[in-house]
Each structure stands twice: as C-alpha cells, then as structure tokens.
C-alpha cells in the first residue's frame, strides 16, 4: 500500500493530497475530497484563514469543473492522459491530481498563470510516497512533464475550454439525459448554466421588508415577531 506525504505543507499540497486520496483510477470517491481536506491535521494547523480558504477553493473548483478540466488536459496531453491509465505507475495519481489543481487555477480562478504553474509544479517536487518501507520521490521527468503541460494549458487552455468543452461535461451523463428527456435541450442548458453561474445568487435580497417610518424600537419589535414565527415553524416541522 502506498502512503503519500509532503516534506512541507501548504494550501496547494494539501489540496493535491485530498484529491489523490479520493481519486482512484475510476474517480468514484472524488466527492469526498473536501471532507478529507478539512479533516487533515495539517490543514487544521494552518494559521492563516486565507490559506484554508485557498485550499478549499482549489478542491471545490477542481471537483466542480472536473469534466472540463480533464477534457482540457486530454487535449494538452494527447495520449498520455490520464496518467493513471497504467495501474502499475505509482506516480500517476500524484501527477493527475497536481495537473487538475493547476488547471483549476489557470482557467477558473484568479491565480496569475506564472504563479499557478510554478507553485503547482513545486508541489510535485516536495511530494513523497512510501511503500513497504521504501520511499520514492516523483522522477524529474514527470515533474518536467507536468510543467510542460501546465505551460501549454496557460497558452492554449482558454481556447480549448471555449471550443472543445461544455458545462455539461461536469455533470453525470445519465443526469443530463434525464433532464433533456424531461425538459428538452434548451431548458436543460438553462438549468446547467444557472448551476455554474458564480453570480447567480448575488442578487437575492434577504433583508426584512418592514413598513417605512418605523422607529428603531418598533423595528426591533417587528423583527422579534418574525423570529418567533420562524421558531414556531421549526417546532412544527
């Protein structure tokens, strides 16, 4: 059995480790990555909340856009993706998780491309695996491969994303088929676009709609009444 660890931990390395631990060759457990990230003692020991937020964003973006990310990587890697195709390759899962994190930053986050490439490749340099008492570091050739692919994604990724991927790539095909059968092609695409619209809920106003002209004490009374109504509703449930 292989165990993975880093000589030093940072948001990128923790995100990569979470994806590695939940991404077997068939990717069946990928939805548990965020849970494993937040249960990692190294994650909980991060002192800066911004580092924790960045690590969570790396994992959630990689999961949310996984279909498109893998399509972009398939175009950039040609026949060499996914690197986990060879089951005996003990480095494949490491490289795949690292590439996914890198693409998430380059195409879907505000991370400057040069930082996304450089710092993500550094993760592979610090990564070690152990099996049967032996320790392994990622070979230099695979580090150079990852570096070249991420640089290619920086140059060509946005064009590939636009012309060779679709938002539905991120959703289970059976679910898309069911939606199309129930609501048709056009309505399905509207639903999918809404799901991936980062600003879709920015315009929802949750402020209390109280009458104008109330004094502060009167507003407090009305707000207390509303809170009591919510509490009563919860009790009924």
Coordinates of N, CA and C in Angstrom, one line a residue:
X1 N 0.8 -1.2 0.0 CA 0.0 0.0 0.0 C 0.9 1.2 0.0
X2 N 0.5 2.2 -0.8 CA 1.2 3.5 -0.9 C 0.7 4.5 0.0
X3 N 1.6 5.2 0.7 CA 1.3 6.4 1.5 C 1.9 7.6 0.9
X4 N 1.2 8.7 1.0 CA 1.7 10.0 0.4 C 1.9 11.0 1.4
X5 N 3.0 11.8 1.3 CA 3.2 12.9 2.3 C 4.1 13.9 1.7
X6 N 4.1 15.1 2.3 CA 4.9 16.2 1.8 C 5.9 16.6 2.9
X7 N 7.1 17.0 2.4 CA 8.1 17.5 3.3 C 7.6 18.8 4.0
X8 N 6.9 19.6 3.3 CA 6.2 20.8 3.9 C 4.8 20.9 3.4
X9 N 3.9 21.4 4.1 CA 2.5 21.5 3.7 C 2.2 23.0 3.4
X10 N 1.4 23.2 2.4 CA 0.8 24.5 2.1 C -0.5 24.2 1.4
X11 N -1.3 25.3 1.1 CA -2.7 25.0 0.5 C -2.7 24.2 -0.7
X12 N -1.7 24.4 -1.6 CA -1.7 23.6 -2.8 C -1.4 22.1 -2.5
X13 N -0.4 21.9 -1.7 CA 0.0 20.5 -1.4 C -1.2 19.7 -0.7
X14 N -1.9 20.4 0.2 CA -3.0 19.8 0.9 C -4.1 19.5 0.0
X15 N -4.4 20.4 -1.0 CA -5.5 20.2 -1.9 C -5.1 19.0 -2.8
X16 N -3.9 18.9 -3.3 CA -3.4 17.8 -4.1 C -3.6 16.5 -3.4
X17 N -3.2 16.5 -2.1 CA -3.3 15.3 -1.3 C -4.7 14.8 -1.1
X18 N -5.6 15.8 -0.9 CA -7.0 15.4 -0.8 C -7.6 14.8 -2.1
X19 N -7.2 15.3 -3.2 CA -7.7 14.8 -4.5 C -7.0 13.4 -4.7
X20 N -5.8 13.2 -4.3 CA -5.1 12.0 -4.5 C -5.8 10.9 -3.7
X21 N -6.1 11.2 -2.5 CA -6.7 10.1 -1.6 C -8.1 9.8 -2.0
X22 N -8.8 10.6 -2.8 CA -10.1 10.3 -3.1 C -10.3 10.1 -4.6
X23 N -9.2 9.9 -5.3 CA -9.3 9.8 -6.8 C -8.6 8.5 -7.3
X24 N -9.3 7.4 -7.0 CA -8.7 6.2 -7.6 C -8.9 6.3 -9.1
X25 N -8.5 5.2 -9.8 CA -8.5 5.3 -11.3 C -9.9 5.6 -11.9
X26 N -10.9 5.1 -11.2 CA -12.3 5.3 -11.7 C -12.9 6.6 -11.1
X27 N -12.2 7.3 -10.2 CA -12.6 8.6 -9.7 C -13.9 8.4 -8.9
X28 N -14.3 7.3 -8.4 CA -15.6 7.1 -7.8 C -15.8 7.8 -6.5
X29 N -14.7 8.1 -5.8 CA -14.8 8.8 -4.5 C -14.4 10.2 -4.5
X30 N -14.4 10.9 -5.6 CA -13.8 12.2 -5.7 C -14.6 13.2 -4.9
X31 N -15.9 12.9 -4.7 CA -16.8 13.9 -4.0 C -16.4 14.0 -2.5
X32 N -15.5 13.2 -2.0 CA -15.2 13.2 -0.6 C -13.9 14.0 -0.3
X33 N -13.4 14.7 -1.3 CA -12.1 15.4 -1.2 C -12.2 16.5 -0.2
X34 N -13.3 17.3 -0.2 CA -13.4 18.4 0.7 C -13.4 17.9 2.1
X35 N -14.1 16.8 2.4 CA -14.2 16.3 3.7 C -12.8 15.9 4.2
X36 N -12.1 15.2 3.4 CA -10.8 14.7 3.8 C -9.8 15.9 4.0
X37 N -9.9 16.9 3.1 CA -9.1 18.1 3.3 C -9.3 18.7 4.7
X38 N -10.6 18.9 5.1 CA -10.8 19.6 6.3 C -10.6 18.7 7.5
X39 N -10.5 17.4 7.3 CA -10.1 16.5 8.5 C -8.6 16.3 8.6
X40 N -7.8 16.9 7.7 CA -6.4 16.7 7.7 C -5.8 17.6 8.8
X41 N -5.1 17.0 9.8 CA -4.5 17.9 10.8 C -3.6 19.0 10.3
X42 N -2.9 18.7 9.2 CA -2.0 19.8 8.6 C -2.9 21.0 8.1
X43 N -4.1 20.7 7.6 CA -5.0 21.7 7.2 C -5.5 22.5 8.4
X44 N -5.9 21.8 9.4 CA -6.4 22.5 10.6 C -5.3 23.3 11.3
X45 N -4.1 22.9 11.1 CA -3.0 23.7 11.8 C -2.5 24.9 11.0
X46 N -3.1 25.1 9.8 CA -2.8 26.4 9.1 C -3.2 27.6 9.9
X47 N -2.3 28.5 10.1 CA -2.6 29.7 10.9 C -3.4 30.8 10.2
X48 N -3.2 30.9 8.9 CA -3.9 31.9 8.2 C -5.2 31.4 7.5
X49 N -6.3 32.1 7.9 CA -7.6 31.6 7.3 C -7.6 31.8 5.8
X50 N -6.8 32.7 5.3 CA -6.7 32.8 3.8 C -6.1 31.6 3.2
X51 N -5.2 30.9 3.8 CA -4.6 29.7 3.3 C -5.6 28.6 3.3
X52 N -6.4 28.5 4.4 CA -7.5 27.5 4.5 C -8.5 27.7 3.3
X53 N -8.9 29.0 3.2 CA -9.9 29.3 2.1 C -9.4 29.0 0.7
X54 N -8.1 29.2 0.5 CA -7.5 28.9 -0.8 C -7.5 27.4 -1.0
X55 N -7.1 26.6 0.0 CA -7.1 25.2 -0.2 C -8.5 24.7 -0.5
X56 N -9.5 25.2 0.2 CA -10.9 24.7 0.0 C -11.3 25.1 -1.4
X57 N -10.9 26.3 -1.9 CA -11.3 26.7 -3.2 C -10.6 25.9 -4.3
X58 N -9.4 25.5 -4.1 CA -8.7 24.6 -5.0 C -9.4 23.3 -5.2
X59 N -9.8 22.7 -4.0 CA -10.5 21.4 -4.1 C -11.9 21.5 -4.7
X60 N -12.7 22.5 -4.2 CA -14.0 22.7 -4.7 C -14.1 23.0 -6.2
X61 N -13.1 23.9 -6.7 CA -13.1 24.2 -8.1 C -12.7 23.0 -8.9
X62 N -11.7 22.3 -8.5 CA -11.3 21.1 -9.2 C -12.4 20.1 -9.3
X63 N -13.2 19.9 -8.3 CA -14.4 19.0 -8.3 C -15.5 19.5 -9.2
X64 N -15.8 20.8 -9.0 CA -16.9 21.4 -9.7 C -16.7 21.4 -11.2
X65 N -15.5 21.6 -11.6 CA -15.2 21.7 -13.1 C -14.4 20.5 -13.6
X66 N -14.5 19.4 -12.9 CA -13.6 18.2 -13.2 C -13.8 17.8 -14.6
X67 N -15.0 17.7 -15.2 CA -15.2 17.2 -16.5 C -14.5 18.1 -17.5
X68 N -14.6 19.4 -17.4 CA -13.9 20.3 -18.3 C -12.4 20.3 -18.1
X69 N -12.0 20.2 -16.9 CA -10.5 20.2 -16.6 C -9.9 19.0 -17.3
X70 N -10.5 17.8 -17.2 CA -10.0 16.6 -17.8 C -10.0 16.6 -19.3
X71 N -11.0 17.3 -19.9 CA -11.1 17.4 -21.3 C -9.9 18.3 -21.8
X72 N -9.7 19.4 -21.1 CA -8.6 20.3 -21.5 C -7.2 19.5 -21.4
X73 N -7.1 18.8 -20.3 CA -5.9 18.0 -20.1 C -5.7 16.9 -21.2
X74 N -6.8 16.3 -21.6 CA -6.7 15.3 -22.6 C -6.2 15.9 -23.9
X75 N -6.7 17.1 -24.3 CA -6.2 17.8 -25.5 C -4.7 18.1 -25.4
X76 N -4.3 18.6 -24.2 CA -2.9 19.0 -24.0 C -1.9 17.9 -23.8
X77 N -2.4 16.8 -23.3 CA -1.5 15.6 -23.0 C -1.5 14.6 -24.2
X78 N -2.4 14.8 -25.1 CA -2.6 13.8 -26.2 C -2.9 12.4 -25.6
X79 N -2.1 11.4 -25.9 CA -2.4 10.1 -25.5 C -1.9 9.8 -24.1
X80 N -1.2 10.7 -23.5 CA -0.6 10.5 -22.2 C -1.5 10.9 -21.0
X81 N -2.8 11.1 -21.3 CA -3.7 11.4 -20.2 C -5.0 10.5 -20.2
X82 N -5.4 10.0 -19.1 CA -4.9 10.3 -17.7 C -3.7 9.5 -17.4
X83 N -2.8 10.0 -16.6 CA -1.5 9.3 -16.3 C -1.8 8.1 -15.4
X84 N -3.0 8.0 -14.9 CA -3.4 6.8 -14.0 C -3.8 5.6 -14.8
X85 N -3.7 5.7 -16.2 CA -4.1 4.6 -17.0 C -3.3 3.3 -16.8
X86 N -2.0 3.5 -16.5 CA -1.2 2.4 -16.2 C -1.3 2.1 -14.7
X87 N -1.9 1.0 -14.3 CA -2.2 0.8 -12.9 C -0.9 0.6 -12.1
X88 N 0.2 0.2 -12.8 CA 1.5 -0.1 -12.0 C 2.2 1.2 -11.9
X89 N 1.8 2.3 -12.4 CA 2.5 3.6 -12.3 C 2.2 4.2 -11.0
X90 N 3.1 4.1 -10.0 CA 2.8 4.7 -8.7 C 2.8 6.2 -8.6
X91 N 3.2 6.8 -9.7 CA 3.2 8.3 -9.7 C 2.0 8.9 -10.4
X92 N 1.2 8.1 -11.1 CA 0.1 8.6 -12.0 C -0.9 9.4 -11.2
X93 N -1.3 8.9 -10.0 CA -2.3 9.6 -9.3 C -1.8 11.0 -8.8
X94 N -0.5 11.0 -8.4 CA 0.1 12.2 -8.0 C 0.1 13.3 -9.1
X95 N 0.5 12.9 -10.3 CA 0.6 13.8 -11.4 C -0.8 14.3 -11.8
X96 N -1.8 13.3 -11.8 CA -3.1 13.7 -12.3 C -3.7 14.7 -11.3
X97 N -3.6 14.5 -10.0 CA -4.1 15.5 -9.0 C -3.5 16.8 -9.1
X98 N -2.2 16.8 -9.3 CA -1.4 18.1 -9.5 C -1.8 18.8 -10.7
X99 N -2.0 18.1 -11.8 CA -2.4 18.8 -13.1 C -3.8 19.4 -12.9
X100 N -4.7 18.6 -12.3 CA -6.1 19.1 -12.1 C -6.1 20.4 -11.2
X101 N -5.3 20.4 -10.2 CA -5.2 21.6 -9.3 C -4.6 22.8 -10.1
X102 N -3.6 22.5 -11.0 CA -3.0 23.6 -11.8 C -4.0 24.2 -12.8
X103 N -4.7 23.3 -13.5 CA -5.7 23.8 -14.5 C -6.8 24.6 -13.8
X104 N -7.2 24.1 -12.6 CA -8.3 24.8 -11.9 C -7.9 26.3 -11.7
X105 N -6.6 26.5 -11.3 CA -6.1 27.8 -11.0 C -6.0 28.7 -12.3
X106 N -5.5 28.0 -13.4 CA -5.2 28.8 -14.6 C -6.5 29.2 -15.3
X107 N -7.5 28.3 -15.3 CA -8.7 28.5 -16.1 C -9.9 29.0 -15.3
X108 N -10.0 28.7 -14.1 CA -11.2 29.0 -13.3 C -11.0 29.9 -12.1
X109 N -9.8 30.2 -11.7 CA -9.5 31.0 -10.6 C -8.8 32.3 -11.0
X110 N -8.6 33.2 -10.1 CA -7.9 34.4 -10.4 C -6.4 34.4 -10.1
X111 N -5.9 33.2 -10.0 CA -4.4 33.0 -9.7 C -3.6 33.4 -11.0
X112 N -2.6 34.2 -10.9 CA -1.8 34.6 -12.0 C -1.2 33.3 -12.6
X113 N -1.1 33.2 -13.9 CA -0.7 31.9 -14.5 C 0.7 31.5 -14.1
X114 N 1.6 32.5 -14.0 CA 3.0 32.1 -13.7 C 3.1 31.5 -12.3
X115 N 2.3 32.0 -11.4 CA 2.3 31.5 -10.0 C 1.6 30.1 -10.0
X116 N 0.5 30.0 -10.8 CA -0.2 28.7 -10.8 C 0.7 27.6 -11.3
X117 N 1.5 27.9 -12.3 CA 2.4 26.9 -12.9 C 3.6 26.6 -12.0
X118 N 4.3 27.6 -11.6 CA 5.5 27.5 -10.7 C 5.2 26.8 -9.4
X119 N 4.2 27.3 -8.7 CA 3.9 26.8 -7.3 C 3.3 25.4 -7.4
X120 N 2.5 25.1 -8.4 CA 1.9 23.8 -8.5 C 2.9 22.7 -8.9
X121 N 3.9 23.1 -9.7 CA 5.0 22.1 -10.0 C 5.8 21.9 -8.8
X122 N 6.0 22.9 -8.0 CA 6.8 22.8 -6.7 C 6.2 21.7 -5.8
X123 N 4.8 21.6 -5.9 CA 4.1 20.6 -5.1 C 4.7 19.2 -5.4
X124 N 4.8 18.9 -6.7 CA 5.4 17.6 -7.1 C 6.8 17.4 -6.6
X125 N 7.6 18.4 -6.6 CA 8.9 18.3 -6.1 C 9.0 17.9 -4.6
X126 N 8.0 18.4 -3.9 CA 8.0 18.1 -2.4 C 7.3 16.8 -2.0
X127 N 6.6 16.2 -3.0 CA 5.8 15.1 -2.7 C 6.6 13.8 -2.6
X128 N 6.3 13.0 -1.7 CA 7.0 11.7 -1.5 C 5.9 10.6 -1.3
X129 N 6.3 9.4 -1.7 CA 5.4 8.2 -1.5 C 6.2 7.2 -0.8
X130 N 5.6 6.3 0.0 CA 6.3 5.3 0.7 C 5.5 4.0 0.5
X131 N 6.2 2.9 0.3 CA 5.5 1.6 0.2 C 6.5 0.5 0.6
X132 N 6.1 -0.3 1.5 CA 6.9 -1.4 2.0 C 8.2 -1.0 2.6
X133 N 8.2 0.2 3.2 CA 9.4 0.7 3.9 C 10.3 1.5 3.0
X134 N 10.0 1.5 1.7 CA 10.8 2.3 0.7 C 10.1 3.6 0.4
X135 N 11.0 4.6 0.2 CA 10.5 6.0 -0.1 C 10.8 6.3 -1.5
X136 N 9.9 7.0 -2.2 CA 10.1 7.4 -3.5 C 9.7 8.9 -3.7
X137 N 10.5 9.6 -4.5 CA 10.2 10.9 -4.9 C 9.8 10.9 -6.4
X138 N 9.0 11.9 -6.8 CA 8.5 11.9 -8.2 C 9.7 12.2 -9.1
X139 N 9.9 11.3 -10.1 CA 11.0 11.5 -11.0 C 11.0 12.8 -11.7
X140 N 12.2 13.3 -12.0 CA 12.4 14.6 -12.6 C 11.7 14.6 -14.0
X141 N 11.7 13.5 -14.7 CA 11.0 13.5 -16.0 C 9.5 13.8 -15.9
X142 N 8.9 13.3 -14.8 CA 7.4 13.5 -14.6 C 7.2 14.9 -14.1
X143 N 8.1 15.5 -13.4 CA 8.0 16.9 -13.0 C 8.1 17.8 -14.2
X144 N 9.0 17.5 -15.1 CA 9.1 18.3 -16.3 C 7.9 18.1 -17.2
X145 N 7.3 16.9 -17.2 CA 6.1 16.7 -18.0 C 5.0 17.6 -17.5
X146 N 4.8 17.6 -16.2 CA 3.7 18.4 -15.6 C 3.9 19.9 -15.9
X147 N 5.2 20.3 -15.8 CA 5.5 21.7 -16.0 C 5.2 22.1 -17.5
X148 N 5.5 21.2 -18.4 CA 5.2 21.5 -19.8 C 3.8 21.5 -20.1
X149 N 3.0 20.6 -19.5 CA 1.6 20.5 -19.7 C 0.9 21.8 -19.2
X150 N 1.3 22.2 -18.0 CA 0.6 23.4 -17.4 C 1.0 24.6 -18.2
X151 N 2.2 24.7 -18.7 CA 2.5 25.8 -19.6 C 1.7 25.8 -20.9
X152 N 1.5 24.6 -21.4 CA 0.6 24.5 -22.6 C -0.8 24.9 -22.3
X153 N -1.3 24.5 -21.1 CA -2.6 24.9 -20.7 C -2.7 26.5 -20.6
X154 N -1.7 27.1 -20.1 CA -1.6 28.5 -20.0 C -1.7 29.2 -21.4
X155 N -1.1 28.6 -22.4 CA -1.1 29.1 -23.7 C -2.4 28.8 -24.5
X156 N -2.9 27.6 -24.4 CA -3.9 27.1 -25.2 C -5.2 26.8 -24.5
X157 N -5.2 26.7 -23.1 CA -6.3 26.2 -22.4 C -7.6 26.9 -22.5
X158 N -7.6 28.2 -22.6 CA -8.8 29.0 -22.7 C -9.5 28.8 -24.0
X159 N -8.7 28.6 -25.1 CA -9.3 28.3 -26.4 C -9.9 26.9 -26.4
X160 N -9.2 26.0 -25.8 CA -9.7 24.6 -25.7 C -11.0 24.6 -24.9
X161 N -11.0 25.3 -23.8 CA -12.1 25.3 -22.9 C -13.3 25.9 -23.7
X162 N -13.1 26.9 -24.5 CA -14.2 27.5 -25.2 C -14.8 26.6 -26.3
X163 N -13.9 26.0 -27.1 CA -14.3 25.3 -28.3 C -14.4 23.8 -28.2
X164 N -13.9 23.2 -27.1 CA -13.9 21.7 -27.0 C -14.5 21.2 -25.7
X165 N -15.0 22.1 -24.9 CA -15.7 21.6 -23.6 C -17.1 22.2 -23.5
X166 N -17.8 21.7 -22.6 CA -19.2 22.2 -22.3 C -19.4 22.1 -20.8
X167 N -20.3 22.9 -20.3 CA -20.6 22.8 -18.9 C -21.2 21.5 -18.5
X168 N -21.9 20.8 -19.5 CA -22.4 19.5 -19.2 C -21.4 18.4 -19.0
X169 N -20.1 18.7 -19.4 CA -19.0 17.8 -19.1 C -18.8 17.5 -17.6
X170 N -19.3 18.5 -16.8 CA -19.1 18.4 -15.3 C -20.2 17.7 -14.6
X171 N -21.2 17.2 -15.4 CA -22.4 16.6 -14.8 C -22.5 15.2 -15.3
X172 N -23.0 14.3 -14.5 CA -23.1 12.9 -14.9 C -24.0 12.8 -16.2
X173 N -23.5 12.0 -17.2 CA -24.2 11.9 -18.5 C -25.7 11.5 -18.3
X174 N -25.9 10.5 -17.4 CA -27.3 10.0 -17.2 C -28.2 11.1 -16.7
X175 N -27.7 12.0 -15.9 CA -28.5 13.1 -15.3 C -28.8 14.1 -16.4
X176 N -27.9 14.4 -17.3 CA -28.1 15.3 -18.4 C -29.2 14.7 -19.3
X177 N -29.0 13.4 -19.6 CA -30.0 12.7 -20.5 C -31.4 12.8 -19.9
X178 N -31.5 12.6 -18.6 CA -32.8 12.6 -17.9 C -33.4 14.0 -18.0
X179 N -32.6 15.0 -17.8 CA -33.1 16.4 -17.9 C -33.6 16.7 -19.3
X180 N -32.8 16.3 -20.3 CA -33.2 16.6 -21.7 C -34.5 15.9 -22.0
X181 N -34.6 14.7 -21.5 CA -35.8 13.9 -21.8 C -37.0 14.6 -21.1
X182 N -36.8 15.1 -19.9 CA -37.9 15.7 -19.2 C -38.3 17.1 -19.6
X183 N -37.2 17.9 -19.9 CA -37.4 19.4 -20.2 C -36.9 19.8 -21.6
X184 N -36.2 19.0 -22.3 CA -35.7 19.4 -23.6 C -34.3 20.0 -23.5
X185 N -33.7 20.1 -24.7 CA -32.3 20.6 -24.8 C -32.2 22.0 -24.2
X186 N -33.0 22.9 -24.7 CA -32.9 24.4 -24.3 C -33.0 24.6 -22.8
X187 N -34.1 24.0 -22.2 CA -34.3 24.2 -20.8 C -33.2 23.5 -20.0
X188 N -32.7 22.4 -20.4 CA -31.6 21.7 -19.7 C -30.3 22.6 -19.7
X189 N -30.0 23.3 -20.8 CA -28.8 24.1 -20.9 C -29.0 25.4 -20.0
X190 N -30.3 25.8 -19.8 CA -30.5 26.9 -18.9 C -30.3 26.5 -17.5
X191 N -30.7 25.3 -17.2 CA -30.5 24.8 -15.8 C -29.0 24.7 -15.5
X192 N -28.3 24.1 -16.5 CA -26.8 23.9 -16.3 C -26.1 25.2 -16.1
X193 N -26.4 26.2 -17.0 CA -25.8 27.5 -16.9 C -26.1 28.1 -15.5
X194 N -27.3 28.0 -15.0 CA -27.6 28.5 -13.7 C -26.8 27.9 -12.6
X195 N -26.6 26.6 -12.7 CA -25.8 25.8 -11.7 C -24.4 26.3 -11.6
X196 N -23.9 26.7 -12.8 CA -22.4 27.1 -12.8 C -22.2 28.6 -12.9
X197 N -23.3 29.4 -12.7 CA -23.2 30.8 -12.7 C -22.8 31.2 -11.3
X198 N -21.5 31.7 -11.1 CA -21.0 32.0 -9.8 C -21.7 33.2 -9.2
X199 N -22.3 34.1 -10.0 CA -23.0 35.3 -9.5 C -24.5 35.1 -9.5
X200 N -25.0 33.9 -9.7 CA -26.5 33.7 -9.8 C -27.2 34.1 -8.6
X201 N -26.6 34.0 -7.4 CA -27.4 34.3 -6.2 C -27.0 35.6 -5.5
X202 N -26.2 36.4 -6.3 CA -25.7 37.7 -5.7 C -26.8 38.7 -5.6
X203 N -27.9 38.5 -6.4 CA -29.0 39.5 -6.4 C -30.2 39.2 -5.5
X204 N -30.1 38.1 -4.8 CA -31.2 37.8 -3.8 C -31.1 38.7 -2.6
X205 N -32.2 39.3 -2.3 CA -32.2 40.3 -1.2 C -32.9 39.6 0.0
X206 N -32.2 39.4 1.1 CA -32.7 38.7 2.2 C -33.0 39.7 3.4
X207 N -33.0 41.0 3.1 CA -33.3 42.0 4.1 C -34.8 41.9 4.4
X208 N -35.2 42.3 5.6 CA -36.6 42.3 6.0 C -37.3 43.4 5.4
X209 N -38.5 43.2 4.8 CA -39.3 44.2 4.2 C -40.3 44.7 5.2
X210 N -39.9 45.7 6.0 CA -40.8 46.3 7.0 C -41.3 47.6 6.5
X211 N -42.4 48.0 7.1 CA -43.0 49.3 6.7 C -42.1 50.5 6.9
X212 N -42.2 51.5 6.1 CA -41.4 52.7 6.3 C -41.9 53.5 7.4
X213 N -41.0 54.3 8.0 CA -41.4 55.2 9.1 C -41.4 54.6 10.5
X214 N -41.0 53.4 10.6 CA -40.9 52.8 12.0 C -39.7 53.3 12.7
X215 N -39.9 53.5 14.0 CA -38.7 53.8 14.8 C -37.8 52.6 15.0
X216 N -36.7 52.8 15.6 CA -35.7 51.7 15.8 C -36.4 50.7 16.8
X217 N -37.0 51.1 17.8 CA -37.6 50.2 18.8 C -38.8 49.4 18.1
X218 N -39.6 50.1 17.3 CA -40.6 49.4 16.6 C -40.1 48.4 15.6
X219 N -39.0 48.7 14.9 CA -38.4 47.7 14.0 C -37.9 46.5 14.8
X220 N -37.3 46.8 16.0 CA -36.9 45.6 16.8 C -38.0 44.7 17.2
X221 N -39.2 45.3 17.5 CA -40.3 44.5 17.9 C -40.8 43.7 16.7
X222 N -40.9 44.3 15.5 CA -41.3 43.5 14.4 C -40.4 42.4 14.0
X223 N -39.1 42.7 14.1 CA -38.1 41.7 13.8 C -38.2 40.5 14.8
X224 N -38.4 40.8 16.1 CA -38.6 39.8 17.1 C -39.8 38.9 16.8
X225 N -40.9 39.5 16.3 CA -42.1 38.8 16.0 C -41.8 37.8 14.8
X226 N -41.1 38.3 13.8 CA -40.7 37.4 12.7 C -39.9 36.2 13.1
X227 N -38.9 36.5 14.0 CA -38.1 35.4 14.5 C -38.9 34.4 15.3
X228 N -39.9 34.9 16.1 CA -40.7 33.9 16.8 C -41.5 33.1 15.8
X229 N -42.0 33.7 14.7 CA -42.7 32.9 13.7 C -41.9 31.8 13.1
X230 N -40.6 32.2 12.8 CA -39.7 31.2 12.3 C -39.4 30.0 13.3
X231 N -39.3 30.4 14.5 CA -39.1 29.4 15.6 C -40.3 28.4 15.7
X232 N -41.5 29.0 15.5 CA -42.7 28.2 15.6 C -42.8 27.3 14.4
X233 N -42.4 27.7 13.2 CA -42.4 26.9 12.0 C -41.4 25.7 12.2
X234 N -40.3 26.0 12.8 CA -39.3 24.9 13.1 C -39.8 23.9 14.0
X235 N -40.6 24.3 15.1 CA -41.1 23.4 16.0 C -42.2 22.5 15.4
X236 N -43.0 23.1 14.4 CA -44.0 22.3 13.8 C -43.4 21.2 12.9
X237 N -42.2 21.5 12.3 CA -41.5 20.5 11.5 C -41.0 19.3 12.3

